[in-house]
mmCIF file of C-alpha atoms and ligand atoms in Angstrom:
data_model
loop_
_atom_site.group_PDB
_atom_site.id
_atom_site.type_symbol
_atom_site.label_atom_id
_atom_site.label_comp_id
_atom_site.label_asym_id
_atom_site.label_seq_id
_atom_site.Cartn_x
_atom_site.Cartn_y
_atom_site.Cartn_z
ATOM 1 C CA MET A 1 48.159 111.755 -34.637
ATOM 2 C CA GLU A 2 48.269 107.523 -35.907
ATOM 3 C CA MET A 3 44.467 108.239 -37.946
ATOM 4 C CA MET A 4 46.371 111.296 -39.452
ATOM 5 C CA ARG A 5 49.641 109.699 -40.376
ATOM 6 C CA ILE A 6 46.632 106.873 -41.839
ATOM 7 C CA SER A 7 45.008 109.890 -43.664
ATOM 8 C CA ILE A 8 47.432 111.578 -44.812
ATOM 9 C CA HIS A 9 49.218 108.306 -46.259
ATOM 10 C CA ARG A 10 45.581 107.126 -48.159
ATOM 11 C CA ARG A 11 44.886 110.513 -49.883
ATOM 12 C CA LEU A 12 48.907 110.132 -51.068
ATOM 13 C CA LEU A 13 48.030 106.846 -52.565
ATOM 14 C CA CYS A 14 44.984 108.062 -54.034
ATOM 15 C CA SER A 15 47.256 111.177 -55.255
ATOM 16 C CA VAL A 16 49.367 108.143 -56.538
ATOM 17 C CA TYR A 17 47.202 105.875 -58.095
ATOM 18 C CA LYS A 18 45.155 108.680 -59.751
ATOM 19 C CA VAL A 19 47.805 109.924 -61.734
ATOM 20 C CA VAL A 20 49.197 106.765 -63.056
ATOM 21 C CA LEU A 21 45.129 105.807 -63.670
ATOM 22 C CA ARG A 22 45.164 109.123 -65.360
ATOM 23 C CA SER A 23 48.159 107.993 -67.645
ATOM 24 C CA TYR A 24 46.123 104.917 -68.807
ATOM 25 C CA VAL A 25 42.643 105.126 -68.454
ATOM 26 C CA ASN A 26 42.333 107.812 -71.015
ATOM 27 C CA SER A 27 40.108 105.971 -73.101
ATOM 28 C CA CYS A 28 37.974 102.338 -72.035
ATOM 29 C CA ARG A 29 34.985 100.551 -73.365
ATOM 30 C CA ALA A 30 31.720 101.832 -73.615
ATOM 31 C CA VAL A 31 28.311 101.097 -74.935
ATOM 32 C CA LEU A 32 26.964 103.828 -77.544
ATOM 33 C CA LEU A 33 23.650 105.171 -78.640
ATOM 34 C CA PRO A 34 24.755 107.229 -81.185
ATOM 35 C CA ARG A 35 20.783 107.369 -82.383
ATOM 36 C CA PHE A 36 17.737 105.982 -81.045
ATOM 37 C CA GLY A 37 16.190 103.134 -82.135
ATOM 38 C CA GLY A 38 16.022 99.333 -81.524
ATOM 39 C CA PRO A 39 18.672 97.312 -79.769
ATOM 40 C CA GLU A 40 20.624 97.368 -82.870
ATOM 41 C CA VAL A 41 21.713 100.659 -82.771
ATOM 42 C CA LEU A 42 24.110 99.903 -79.629
ATOM 43 C CA GLN A 43 27.336 99.766 -80.634
ATOM 44 C CA VAL A 44 30.214 99.318 -78.250
ATOM 45 C CA HIS A 45 33.624 100.915 -78.261
ATOM 46 C CA SER A 46 36.764 100.273 -77.013
ATOM 47 C CA ASP A 47 38.389 103.529 -77.136
ATOM 48 C CA VAL A 48 35.667 105.922 -75.761
ATOM 49 C CA PRO A 49 37.066 108.770 -73.953
ATOM 50 C CA VAL A 50 37.162 108.863 -70.074
ATOM 51 C CA PRO A 51 36.520 112.381 -69.239
ATOM 52 C CA ASP A 52 38.870 113.867 -66.036
ATOM 53 C CA LEU A 53 37.140 113.890 -62.574
ATOM 54 C CA LYS A 54 35.776 117.032 -61.237
ATOM 55 C CA PRO A 55 36.076 117.576 -57.184
ATOM 56 C CA ASN A 56 33.124 115.558 -55.954
ATOM 57 C CA GLU A 57 33.144 112.854 -58.166
ATOM 58 C CA VAL A 58 34.568 109.034 -58.624
ATOM 59 C CA LEU A 59 35.354 107.303 -61.233
ATOM 60 C CA VAL A 60 34.038 103.287 -60.889
ATOM 61 C CA ARG A 61 35.640 99.935 -62.297
ATOM 62 C CA SER A 62 32.471 98.599 -63.091
ATOM 63 C CA ARG A 63 31.470 95.226 -62.252
ATOM 64 C CA ALA A 64 27.871 94.766 -63.177
ATOM 65 C CA VAL A 65 25.119 96.956 -64.366
ATOM 66 C CA SER A 66 21.516 95.913 -64.194
ATOM 67 C CA ILE A 67 18.953 97.459 -67.245
ATOM 68 C CA ASN A 68 15.843 99.536 -66.268
ATOM 69 C CA PRO A 69 13.514 99.951 -68.522
ATOM 70 C CA LEU A 70 14.810 103.436 -68.825
ATOM 71 C CA ASP A 71 17.443 101.907 -70.501
ATOM 72 C CA THR A 72 15.495 100.306 -72.966
ATOM 73 C CA ARG A 73 12.872 103.432 -73.449
ATOM 74 C CA MET A 74 15.805 105.910 -73.747
ATOM 75 C CA ARG A 75 17.430 103.877 -76.687
ATOM 76 C CA SER A 76 13.592 103.647 -78.012
ATOM 77 C CA GLY A 77 13.675 107.946 -78.072
ATOM 78 C CA TYR A 78 11.842 108.609 -74.242
ATOM 79 C CA GLY A 79 14.077 111.785 -73.415
ATOM 80 C CA ARG A 80 15.151 112.662 -76.581
ATOM 81 C CA SER A 81 13.866 116.483 -75.749
ATOM 82 C CA ILE A 82 17.229 116.362 -73.518
ATOM 83 C CA PHE A 83 19.304 113.729 -75.071
ATOM 84 C CA GLU A 84 19.212 114.263 -79.128
ATOM 85 C CA PRO A 85 21.195 116.972 -78.956
ATOM 86 C CA LEU A 86 24.274 114.964 -76.504
ATOM 87 C CA LEU A 87 23.890 111.522 -78.973
ATOM 88 C CA PRO A 88 26.364 109.820 -78.598
ATOM 89 C CA ILE A 89 25.693 108.935 -75.127
ATOM 90 C CA ILE A 90 26.152 106.164 -73.408
ATOM 91 C CA LEU A 91 22.807 104.395 -71.329
ATOM 92 C CA GLY A 92 23.061 102.580 -67.510
ATOM 93 C CA ARG A 93 21.927 103.714 -65.258
ATOM 94 C CA ASP A 94 23.162 100.942 -61.871
ATOM 95 C CA VAL A 95 26.251 100.359 -61.730
ATOM 96 C CA SER A 96 27.946 97.452 -58.610
ATOM 97 C CA GLY A 97 32.511 97.948 -58.681
ATOM 98 C CA GLU A 98 35.128 99.389 -57.394
ATOM 99 C CA VAL A 99 36.427 102.842 -56.673
ATOM 100 C CA ALA A 100 39.418 103.965 -59.558
ATOM 101 C CA ALA A 101 39.961 106.879 -58.740
ATOM 102 C CA ILE A 102 38.143 109.581 -56.480
ATOM 103 C CA GLY A 103 38.158 113.860 -57.296
ATOM 104 C CA ALA A 104 39.750 116.244 -54.606
ATOM 105 C CA SER A 105 37.086 116.793 -52.446
ATOM 106 C CA VAL A 106 35.618 112.999 -52.055
ATOM 107 C CA ARG A 107 35.599 112.555 -48.575
ATOM 108 C CA SER A 108 33.776 109.025 -48.192
ATOM 109 C CA LEU A 109 35.640 106.436 -50.041
ATOM 110 C CA VAL A 110 38.743 105.456 -50.881
ATOM 111 C CA VAL A 111 40.491 103.784 -54.125
ATOM 112 C CA GLY A 112 39.469 100.252 -54.639
ATOM 113 C CA GLN A 113 36.228 99.959 -52.182
ATOM 114 C CA GLU A 114 33.726 98.168 -53.458
ATOM 115 C CA VAL A 115 30.535 100.410 -54.496
ATOM 116 C CA PHE A 116 27.104 100.382 -55.193
ATOM 117 C CA GLY A 117 24.907 103.303 -56.816
ATOM 118 C CA ALA A 118 23.071 104.897 -59.252
ATOM 119 C CA LEU A 119 23.047 108.112 -61.897
ATOM 120 C CA HIS A 120 19.575 109.983 -61.827
ATOM 121 C CA PRO A 121 17.270 109.581 -64.781
ATOM 122 C CA THR A 122 19.029 112.515 -66.690
ATOM 123 C CA ALA A 123 22.349 111.733 -66.821
ATOM 124 C CA ILE A 124 24.300 111.870 -70.272
ATOM 125 C CA ARG A 125 27.327 109.263 -69.456
ATOM 126 C CA GLY A 126 25.518 106.380 -68.411
ATOM 127 C CA THR A 127 27.376 103.240 -66.503
ATOM 128 C CA TYR A 128 27.435 100.684 -69.674
ATOM 129 C CA THR A 129 31.120 101.094 -69.915
ATOM 130 C CA ASP A 130 34.131 99.845 -67.629
ATOM 131 C CA TYR A 131 34.930 103.255 -65.985
ATOM 132 C CA ALA A 132 31.525 105.059 -64.509
ATOM 133 C CA ILE A 133 31.958 108.697 -63.645
ATOM 134 C CA LEU A 134 29.226 109.389 -60.168
ATOM 135 C CA PRO A 135 28.948 111.964 -58.436
ATOM 136 C CA GLU A 136 29.588 111.149 -54.535
ATOM 137 C CA ASN A 137 26.565 111.291 -53.350
ATOM 138 C CA GLU A 138 25.140 109.043 -55.703
ATOM 139 C CA VAL A 139 27.420 105.982 -54.780
ATOM 140 C CA THR A 140 28.587 104.393 -51.616
ATOM 141 C CA ALA A 141 29.899 101.271 -50.324
ATOM 142 C CA LYS A 142 28.574 98.016 -51.483
ATOM 143 C CA PRO A 143 25.937 95.466 -49.577
ATOM 144 C CA SER A 144 29.335 93.006 -48.580
ATOM 145 C CA SER A 145 27.058 90.499 -48.623
ATOM 146 C CA LEU A 146 25.731 90.522 -52.622
ATOM 147 C CA SER A 147 27.787 90.198 -55.569
ATOM 148 C CA HIS A 148 28.728 92.625 -57.873
ATOM 149 C CA VAL A 149 25.927 91.782 -60.199
ATOM 150 C CA GLU A 150 23.093 90.779 -57.117
ATOM 151 C CA ALA A 151 24.328 94.681 -56.418
ATOM 152 C CA SER A 152 23.615 96.462 -59.301
ATOM 153 C CA ALA A 153 20.135 95.821 -59.881
ATOM 154 C CA ILE A 154 19.257 98.347 -56.920
ATOM 155 C CA PRO A 155 19.969 101.250 -56.185
ATOM 156 C CA PHE A 156 18.024 102.885 -58.988
ATOM 157 C CA ALA A 157 14.695 100.796 -58.790
ATOM 158 C CA ALA A 158 15.475 101.185 -54.601
ATOM 159 C CA LEU A 159 16.400 104.957 -54.584
ATOM 160 C CA THR A 160 12.813 105.537 -57.059
ATOM 161 C CA ALA A 161 10.773 103.205 -54.476
ATOM 162 C CA TRP A 162 12.565 104.512 -51.477
ATOM 163 C CA ARG A 163 11.759 108.667 -52.462
ATOM 164 C CA ALA A 164 8.142 107.758 -53.395
ATOM 165 C CA LEU A 165 7.251 106.292 -50.311
ATOM 166 C CA LYS A 166 9.950 107.729 -47.973
ATOM 167 C CA SER A 167 10.583 111.355 -48.919
ATOM 168 C CA THR A 168 7.170 111.927 -50.638
ATOM 169 C CA ALA A 169 4.583 109.757 -49.014
ATOM 170 C CA ARG A 170 6.019 109.689 -45.685
ATOM 171 C CA ILE A 171 5.191 106.561 -44.982
ATOM 172 C CA SER A 172 5.451 105.323 -41.066
ATOM 173 C CA GLU A 173 4.844 101.911 -38.968
ATOM 174 C CA GLY A 174 1.029 100.874 -39.184
ATOM 175 C CA GLN A 175 -0.053 102.488 -42.458
ATOM 176 C CA ARG A 176 -1.213 100.039 -45.006
ATOM 177 C CA ILE A 177 0.233 100.448 -48.572
ATOM 178 C CA LEU A 178 -0.810 99.291 -51.902
ATOM 179 C CA VAL A 179 1.599 98.905 -54.246
ATOM 180 C CA VAL A 180 0.346 98.373 -57.813
ATOM 181 C CA GLY A 181 2.460 96.157 -59.656
ATOM 182 C CA GLY A 182 4.698 94.513 -57.125
ATOM 183 C CA GLY A 183 6.691 92.302 -59.517
ATOM 184 C CA GLY A 184 8.263 95.022 -60.608
ATOM 185 C CA ALA A 185 11.968 95.802 -59.258
ATOM 186 C CA VAL A 186 10.389 98.909 -58.215
ATOM 187 C CA GLY A 187 7.402 97.520 -57.017
ATOM 188 C CA PHE A 188 9.229 94.655 -55.234
ATOM 189 C CA SER A 189 11.810 97.076 -53.634
ATOM 190 C CA ALA A 190 8.906 99.094 -52.264
ATOM 191 C CA ILE A 191 7.114 96.245 -50.782
ATOM 192 C CA GLN A 192 10.205 95.811 -48.763
ATOM 193 C CA LEU A 193 11.002 99.533 -47.320
ATOM 194 C CA ALA A 194 7.098 99.247 -46.689
ATOM 195 C CA VAL A 195 7.483 95.947 -44.894
ATOM 196 C CA ALA A 196 10.978 97.097 -43.147
ATOM 197 C CA ALA A 197 9.006 100.896 -41.521
ATOM 198 C CA GLY A 198 6.729 98.268 -40.016
ATOM 199 C CA CYS A 199 3.674 98.869 -42.840
ATOM 200 C CA HIS A 200 1.009 96.861 -43.938
ATOM 201 C CA VAL A 201 1.113 95.531 -48.052
ATOM 202 C CA ALA A 202 -1.113 94.299 -50.179
ATOM 203 C CA THR A 203 0.413 93.954 -53.721
ATOM 204 C CA THR A 204 -1.543 93.218 -57.289
ATOM 205 C CA CYS A 205 1.327 90.838 -59.125
ATOM 206 C CA GLY A 206 1.083 88.481 -61.992
ATOM 207 C CA ARG A 207 1.069 84.550 -60.835
ATOM 208 C CA GLU A 208 4.504 84.466 -60.938
ATOM 209 C CA SER A 209 5.584 86.596 -58.624
ATOM 210 C CA VAL A 210 2.879 85.750 -55.425
ATOM 211 C CA ASP A 211 4.475 83.589 -53.369
ATOM 212 C CA ARG A 212 7.609 86.496 -53.866
ATOM 213 C CA MET A 213 5.689 88.916 -53.027
ATOM 214 C CA LEU A 214 3.493 87.361 -50.012
ATOM 215 C CA LYS A 215 7.879 86.139 -48.544
ATOM 216 C CA ALA A 216 8.462 89.164 -48.317
ATOM 217 C CA GLY A 217 6.137 90.345 -46.686
ATOM 218 C CA ALA A 218 3.205 91.575 -48.132
ATOM 219 C CA GLU A 219 -0.076 90.771 -46.580
ATOM 220 C CA GLN A 220 -2.234 90.400 -49.391
ATOM 221 C CA ALA A 221 -0.510 89.252 -53.290
ATOM 222 C CA VAL A 222 -3.692 89.687 -55.856
ATOM 223 C CA ASP A 223 -2.811 87.997 -59.428
ATOM 224 C CA TYR A 224 -3.527 90.714 -61.649
ATOM 225 C CA VAL A 225 -4.219 88.286 -64.761
ATOM 226 C CA ALA A 226 -6.029 86.176 -63.219
ATOM 227 C CA GLU A 227 -8.103 88.468 -60.922
ATOM 228 C CA VAL A 228 -8.791 90.908 -63.676
ATOM 229 C CA VAL A 229 -12.390 91.118 -63.748
ATOM 230 C CA ASP A 230 -12.081 91.354 -60.135
ATOM 231 C CA VAL A 231 -8.959 93.433 -58.827
ATOM 232 C CA GLU A 232 -11.179 95.801 -57.319
ATOM 233 C CA LEU A 233 -13.205 92.899 -54.965
ATOM 234 C CA ALA A 234 -9.951 90.969 -54.360
ATOM 235 C CA ILE A 235 -8.303 93.620 -52.658
ATOM 236 C CA ARG A 236 -9.302 94.044 -49.050
ATOM 237 C CA GLY A 237 -9.749 97.803 -47.365
ATOM 238 C CA LYS A 238 -8.494 101.046 -47.780
ATOM 239 C CA PHE A 239 -4.768 102.258 -47.931
ATOM 240 C CA ASP A 240 -3.448 105.278 -46.443
ATOM 241 C CA VAL A 241 -0.579 105.098 -49.496
ATOM 242 C CA VAL A 242 -0.896 103.989 -52.895
ATOM 243 C CA LEU A 243 2.630 103.625 -55.038
ATOM 244 C CA ASP A 244 1.484 102.618 -58.890
ATOM 245 C CA THR A 245 4.098 101.271 -60.377
ATOM 246 C CA ILE A 246 1.722 100.494 -64.028
ATOM 247 C CA GLY A 247 0.435 103.828 -63.998
ATOM 248 C CA VAL A 248 -2.804 103.501 -66.413
ATOM 249 C CA PRO A 249 -6.327 104.875 -66.214
ATOM 250 C CA GLU A 250 -7.648 101.844 -65.100
ATOM 251 C CA THR A 251 -5.203 101.022 -61.867
ATOM 252 C CA GLU A 252 -5.352 105.281 -61.006
ATOM 253 C CA ARG A 253 -8.515 104.776 -61.150
ATOM 254 C CA TYR A 254 -8.561 101.854 -58.830
ATOM 255 C CA GLY A 255 -5.637 102.884 -57.202
ATOM 256 C CA ILE A 256 -7.557 106.252 -55.730
ATOM 257 C CA ASN A 257 -10.620 104.734 -55.417
ATOM 258 C CA PHE A 258 -9.080 102.214 -52.619
ATOM 259 C CA LEU A 259 -7.451 105.191 -50.547
ATOM 260 C CA LYS A 260 -8.424 106.666 -47.291
ATOM 261 C CA ARG A 261 -8.794 110.745 -47.140
ATOM 262 C CA GLY A 262 -5.800 112.147 -46.250
ATOM 263 C CA GLY A 263 -4.012 109.249 -48.405
ATOM 264 C CA HIS A 264 -1.574 109.378 -51.018
ATOM 265 C CA TYR A 265 -1.602 108.317 -54.541
ATOM 266 C CA MET A 266 1.722 108.453 -56.509
ATOM 267 C CA THR A 267 2.457 107.150 -60.121
ATOM 268 C CA LEU A 268 6.007 106.575 -61.653
ATOM 269 C CA GLN A 269 3.787 107.228 -64.963
ATOM 270 C CA GLY A 270 4.196 110.913 -64.922
ATOM 271 C CA GLU A 271 4.187 112.746 -68.194
ATOM 272 C CA ALA A 272 6.989 115.044 -67.754
ATOM 273 C CA ALA A 273 9.658 113.774 -70.171
ATOM 274 C CA SER A 274 6.610 112.591 -72.832
ATOM 275 C CA LEU A 275 5.446 116.035 -73.004
ATOM 276 C CA ALA A 276 8.651 117.814 -73.409
ATOM 277 C CA ASP A 277 9.690 114.848 -76.374
ATOM 278 C CA ASN A 278 6.335 116.058 -78.081
ATOM 279 C CA TYR A 279 6.952 119.749 -77.683
ATOM 280 C CA GLY A 280 10.087 121.003 -76.341
ATOM 281 C CA LEU A 281 11.047 120.943 -73.111
ATOM 282 C CA ALA A 282 10.109 124.950 -72.726
ATOM 283 C CA ILE A 283 6.499 124.617 -73.587
ATOM 284 C CA GLY A 284 6.465 121.004 -72.633
ATOM 285 C CA LEU A 285 7.702 120.910 -69.011
ATOM 286 C CA PRO A 286 5.101 123.844 -67.973
ATOM 287 C CA LEU A 287 2.168 121.819 -69.775
ATOM 288 C CA ALA A 288 3.262 118.821 -67.098
ATOM 289 C CA LYS A 289 3.475 121.113 -64.681
ATOM 290 C CA GLY A 290 0.087 121.889 -65.290
ATOM 291 C CA ALA A 291 -1.429 118.571 -66.129
ATOM 292 C CA GLU A 292 -0.193 117.373 -62.534
ATOM 293 C CA LEU A 293 -1.839 120.639 -60.998
ATOM 294 C CA LYS A 294 -4.960 120.122 -62.840
ATOM 295 C CA LYS A 295 -5.295 116.505 -61.925
ATOM 296 C CA GLN A 296 -3.935 117.505 -57.669
ATOM 297 C CA ILE A 297 -6.995 119.821 -57.317
ATOM 298 C CA LYS A 298 -9.364 117.724 -59.210
ATOM 299 C CA TYR A 299 -8.525 114.393 -56.779
ATOM 300 C CA ARG A 300 -8.444 116.837 -53.528
ATOM 301 C CA TYR A 301 -11.842 118.000 -54.193
ATOM 302 C CA SER A 302 -13.249 114.514 -54.984
ATOM 303 C CA HIS A 303 -11.129 112.054 -52.638
ATOM 304 C CA GLY A 304 -9.938 114.336 -50.901
ATOM 305 C CA ILE A 305 -6.421 112.980 -51.603
ATOM 306 C CA GLU A 306 -3.021 114.112 -52.629
ATOM 307 C CA TYR A 307 -1.799 112.908 -55.852
ATOM 308 C CA SER A 308 1.764 112.594 -57.629
ATOM 309 C CA TRP A 309 3.708 112.065 -60.400
ATOM 310 C CA THR A 310 6.979 110.471 -58.512
ATOM 311 C CA TYR A 311 10.209 110.156 -59.955
ATOM 312 C CA MET A 312 13.856 108.537 -59.224
ATOM 313 C CA ARG A 313 16.210 111.155 -57.187
ATOM 314 C CA ALA A 314 19.572 110.938 -56.224
ATOM 315 C CA ASP A 315 19.300 110.342 -52.233
ATOM 316 C CA PHE A 316 22.819 109.630 -50.135
ATOM 317 C CA GLU A 317 20.998 109.182 -46.890
ATOM 318 C CA GLY A 318 18.374 106.776 -48.632
ATOM 319 C CA LEU A 319 21.625 105.030 -50.375
ATOM 320 C CA ILE A 320 23.195 104.328 -46.993
ATOM 321 C CA GLU A 321 20.046 102.993 -45.166
ATOM 322 C CA ILE A 322 19.347 100.969 -48.269
ATOM 323 C CA ARG A 323 22.462 98.887 -48.353
ATOM 324 C CA LYS A 324 22.116 98.862 -45.094
ATOM 325 C CA LEU A 325 18.847 96.502 -45.321
ATOM 326 C CA CYS A 326 20.603 94.487 -48.055
ATOM 327 C CA ASP A 327 22.721 93.428 -45.680
ATOM 328 C CA ALA A 328 20.091 92.779 -42.903
ATOM 329 C CA GLY A 329 18.591 90.517 -45.856
ATOM 330 C CA ARG A 330 15.410 93.041 -45.313
ATOM 331 C CA LEU A 331 16.129 94.051 -49.138
ATOM 332 C CA LYS A 332 16.617 92.214 -52.451
ATOM 333 C CA ILE A 333 16.248 91.696 -56.202
ATOM 334 C CA PRO A 334 16.103 88.902 -57.848
ATOM 335 C CA VAL A 335 18.256 88.824 -60.976
ATOM 336 C CA ASP A 336 17.021 86.588 -64.125
ATOM 337 C CA LYS A 337 19.799 86.683 -66.438
ATOM 338 C CA THR A 338 23.263 87.685 -66.701
ATOM 339 C CA PHE A 339 24.952 88.454 -69.924
ATOM 340 C CA PRO A 340 28.697 89.606 -71.058
ATOM 341 C CA ILE A 341 28.876 93.694 -72.220
ATOM 342 C CA THR A 342 29.525 92.405 -75.736
ATOM 343 C CA GLN A 343 25.868 91.150 -75.825
ATOM 344 C CA VAL A 344 23.875 94.022 -74.601
ATOM 345 C CA LYS A 345 22.098 94.095 -77.793
ATOM 346 C CA ASP A 346 20.611 90.698 -76.712
ATOM 347 C CA ALA A 347 19.974 91.362 -73.030
ATOM 348 C CA HIS A 348 17.723 94.529 -74.662
ATOM 349 C CA VAL A 349 16.149 91.970 -77.171
ATOM 350 C CA ALA A 350 15.552 90.502 -74.631
ATOM 351 C CA LYS A 351 14.049 92.880 -72.584
ATOM 352 C CA ASP A 352 11.589 94.370 -75.417
ATOM 353 C CA LYS A 353 10.080 90.931 -76.335
ATOM 354 C CA LYS A 354 9.672 90.197 -72.287
ATOM 355 C CA ILE A 355 12.015 86.643 -73.313
ATOM 356 C CA ILE A 356 13.326 87.808 -69.697
ATOM 357 C CA PRO A 357 10.574 88.868 -67.421
ATOM 358 C CA GLY A 358 13.195 90.283 -64.775
ATOM 359 C CA LYS A 359 15.905 91.735 -63.691
ATOM 360 C CA VAL A 360 18.740 91.355 -66.269
ATOM 361 C CA VAL A 361 22.183 92.584 -64.721
ATOM 362 C CA LEU A 362 25.232 93.151 -67.515
ATOM 363 C CA GLU A 363 28.593 91.779 -66.657
ATOM 364 C CA LEU A 364 31.707 93.488 -67.142
ATOM 365 C CA SER A 365 35.421 91.402 -66.264
HETATM 366 N N1 NAP B 401 9.462 107.778 -62.529
HETATM 367 C C1 NAP B 401 10.825 106.908 -62.508
HETATM 368 O O1 NAP B 401 11.863 107.513 -62.363
HETATM 369 C C2 NAP B 401 10.561 105.865 -62.693
HETATM 370 C C3 NAP B 401 11.479 104.823 -62.338
HETATM 371 C C4 NAP B 401 11.666 104.220 -61.997
HETATM 372 C C5 NAP B 401 10.894 102.980 -63.196
HETATM 373 N N2 NAP B 401 9.999 103.954 -63.530
HETATM 374 C C6 NAP B 401 8.995 103.270 -64.864
HETATM 375 O O2 NAP B 401 8.152 102.266 -63.265
HETATM 376 C C7 NAP B 401 8.050 101.130 -63.910
HETATM 377 C C8 NAP B 401 8.212 99.703 -63.606
HETATM 378 O O3 NAP B 401 9.825 99.526 -63.105
HETATM 379 P P1 NAP B 401 10.471 98.482 -63.017
HETATM 380 O O4 NAP B 401 12.074 99.255 -63.026
HETATM 381 O O5 NAP B 401 9.487 97.564 -61.592
HETATM 382 O O6 NAP B 401 10.159 98.080 -64.621
HETATM 383 P P2 NAP B 401 10.163 96.069 -64.239
HETATM 384 O O7 NAP B 401 11.524 95.734 -63.120
HETATM 385 O O8 NAP B 401 10.692 95.439 -65.812
HETATM 386 O O9 NAP B 401 9.226 95.189 -64.309
HETATM 387 C C9 NAP B 401 7.778 95.209 -64.435
HETATM 388 C C10 NAP B 401 7.041 94.616 -63.584
HETATM 389 O O10 NAP B 401 5.935 94.945 -63.923
HETATM 390 C C11 NAP B 401 4.799 94.140 -63.623
HETATM 391 N N3 NAP B 401 3.549 94.341 -63.882
HETATM 392 C C12 NAP B 401 2.623 94.887 -65.655
HETATM 393 N N4 NAP B 401 1.700 94.965 -65.567
HETATM 394 C C13 NAP B 401 1.128 94.936 -64.256
HETATM 395 C C14 NAP B 401 -0.121 95.229 -64.259
HETATM 396 N N5 NAP B 401 -1.095 95.737 -64.760
HETATM 397 N N6 NAP B 401 -0.639 95.025 -63.067
HETATM 398 C C15 NAP B 401 0.644 94.652 -62.099
HETATM 399 N N7 NAP B 401 2.106 94.083 -62.288
HETATM 400 C C16 NAP B 401 1.781 93.981 -63.686
HETATM 401 C C17 NAP B 401 5.354 92.669 -64.131
HETATM 402 O O11 NAP B 401 5.439 91.961 -62.774
HETATM 403 P P3 NAP B 401 4.917 90.448 -62.747
HETATM 404 O O12 NAP B 401 5.882 89.335 -63.540
HETATM 405 O O13 NAP B 401 4.406 90.031 -61.095
HETATM 406 O O14 NAP B 401 3.689 90.186 -64.081
HETATM 407 C C18 NAP B 401 6.332 92.906 -64.939
HETATM 408 O O15 NAP B 401 7.780 92.182 -64.174
HETATM 409 C C19 NAP B 401 8.594 100.891 -65.500
HETATM 410 O O16 NAP B 401 7.158 101.635 -66.609
HETATM 411 C C20 NAP B 401 9.292 102.400 -65.481
HETATM 412 O O17 NAP B 401 9.809 102.781 -66.457
HETATM 413 C C21 NAP B 401 9.856 104.883 -63.481
#
């Protein structure tokens, strides 16, 4: 009875809060992308409309949003086949903040709760805004051990790694995993997820990243710059799974050669978006399916392995597991630098010019 009263009370509070909120958050600050181009095209506006929430949606007061390579690529025109007709759009996938309002059917969250999450790759209204809107299944309680800045660095990258290793390759304890490009956010997440699953992990990364890889539990970390000629000789043994975050012809060739028969090669550099951009959605997407299928057949016959293009996808259970790993101290992505959201152009310049190699986070106060 008491529980029921609390729950009714909570719901009432939420609906009152929503009404109050609707009356003053009709618009908010956001970074708009009015056309594709360099960092200079980004515009900070103070009065961008906040749409009404759908029943399954959550309004998040953003405190920190991280920059993913997808943001800078979208800004330059990647995904134009989807996004061009919808400009201006708001960039950004990751967010950490507080729940400001919930849609009528949302059950897992309450107003005021600290949350983190990531939008799926094709979402139109991104997170570079004071008030982000995410479906309930793309947001959950923030890891209590992490700050908003730290939390915002995690969901998109970790969910990409989660989908590849857990949903596609279905890794299991004792397997050998090779992560090509462990120094990046997705690669480093993959190493930590695989180690937590009881796998044996090897990786390639830049010299600066080697110690971080070994501390995270990788058994071998090969410096791809120093070992440029011998990277294939330096990596020891055969693997059950290769996750290639770089996905150039050279890494694909050696990644596939390192697999045992029955193993699984996955690349993050699938061509669906670029083919759709070049030929339009109607022709580009079937072309992409055909190109992937051709490689799948080729490698099945030549090497006896599975081959996939892997993409980030919302996964509510995955996000909850990721939070638990963060709170257990088993998953973290270092943040190299933060910028206030008003300096978003400088932050994009820093990423484009590779001035800051690691994670960059935009703060919203
Ligand atoms: N398909 C999808 O849905 C999806 C989702 C997320 C990301 N992605 C793509 O996956 C890639 C990685 O994303 P991210 O968020 O992890 O990027 P990130 O954090 O910017 O990481 C990039 C890192 O890759 C490492 N690297 C570069 N060239 C390398 C090579 N030849 N061998 C080994 N390591 C190399 C570098 O690490 P060091 O510092 O160690 O040199 C660099 O810091 C990006 O291209 C991104 O667009 C795709």
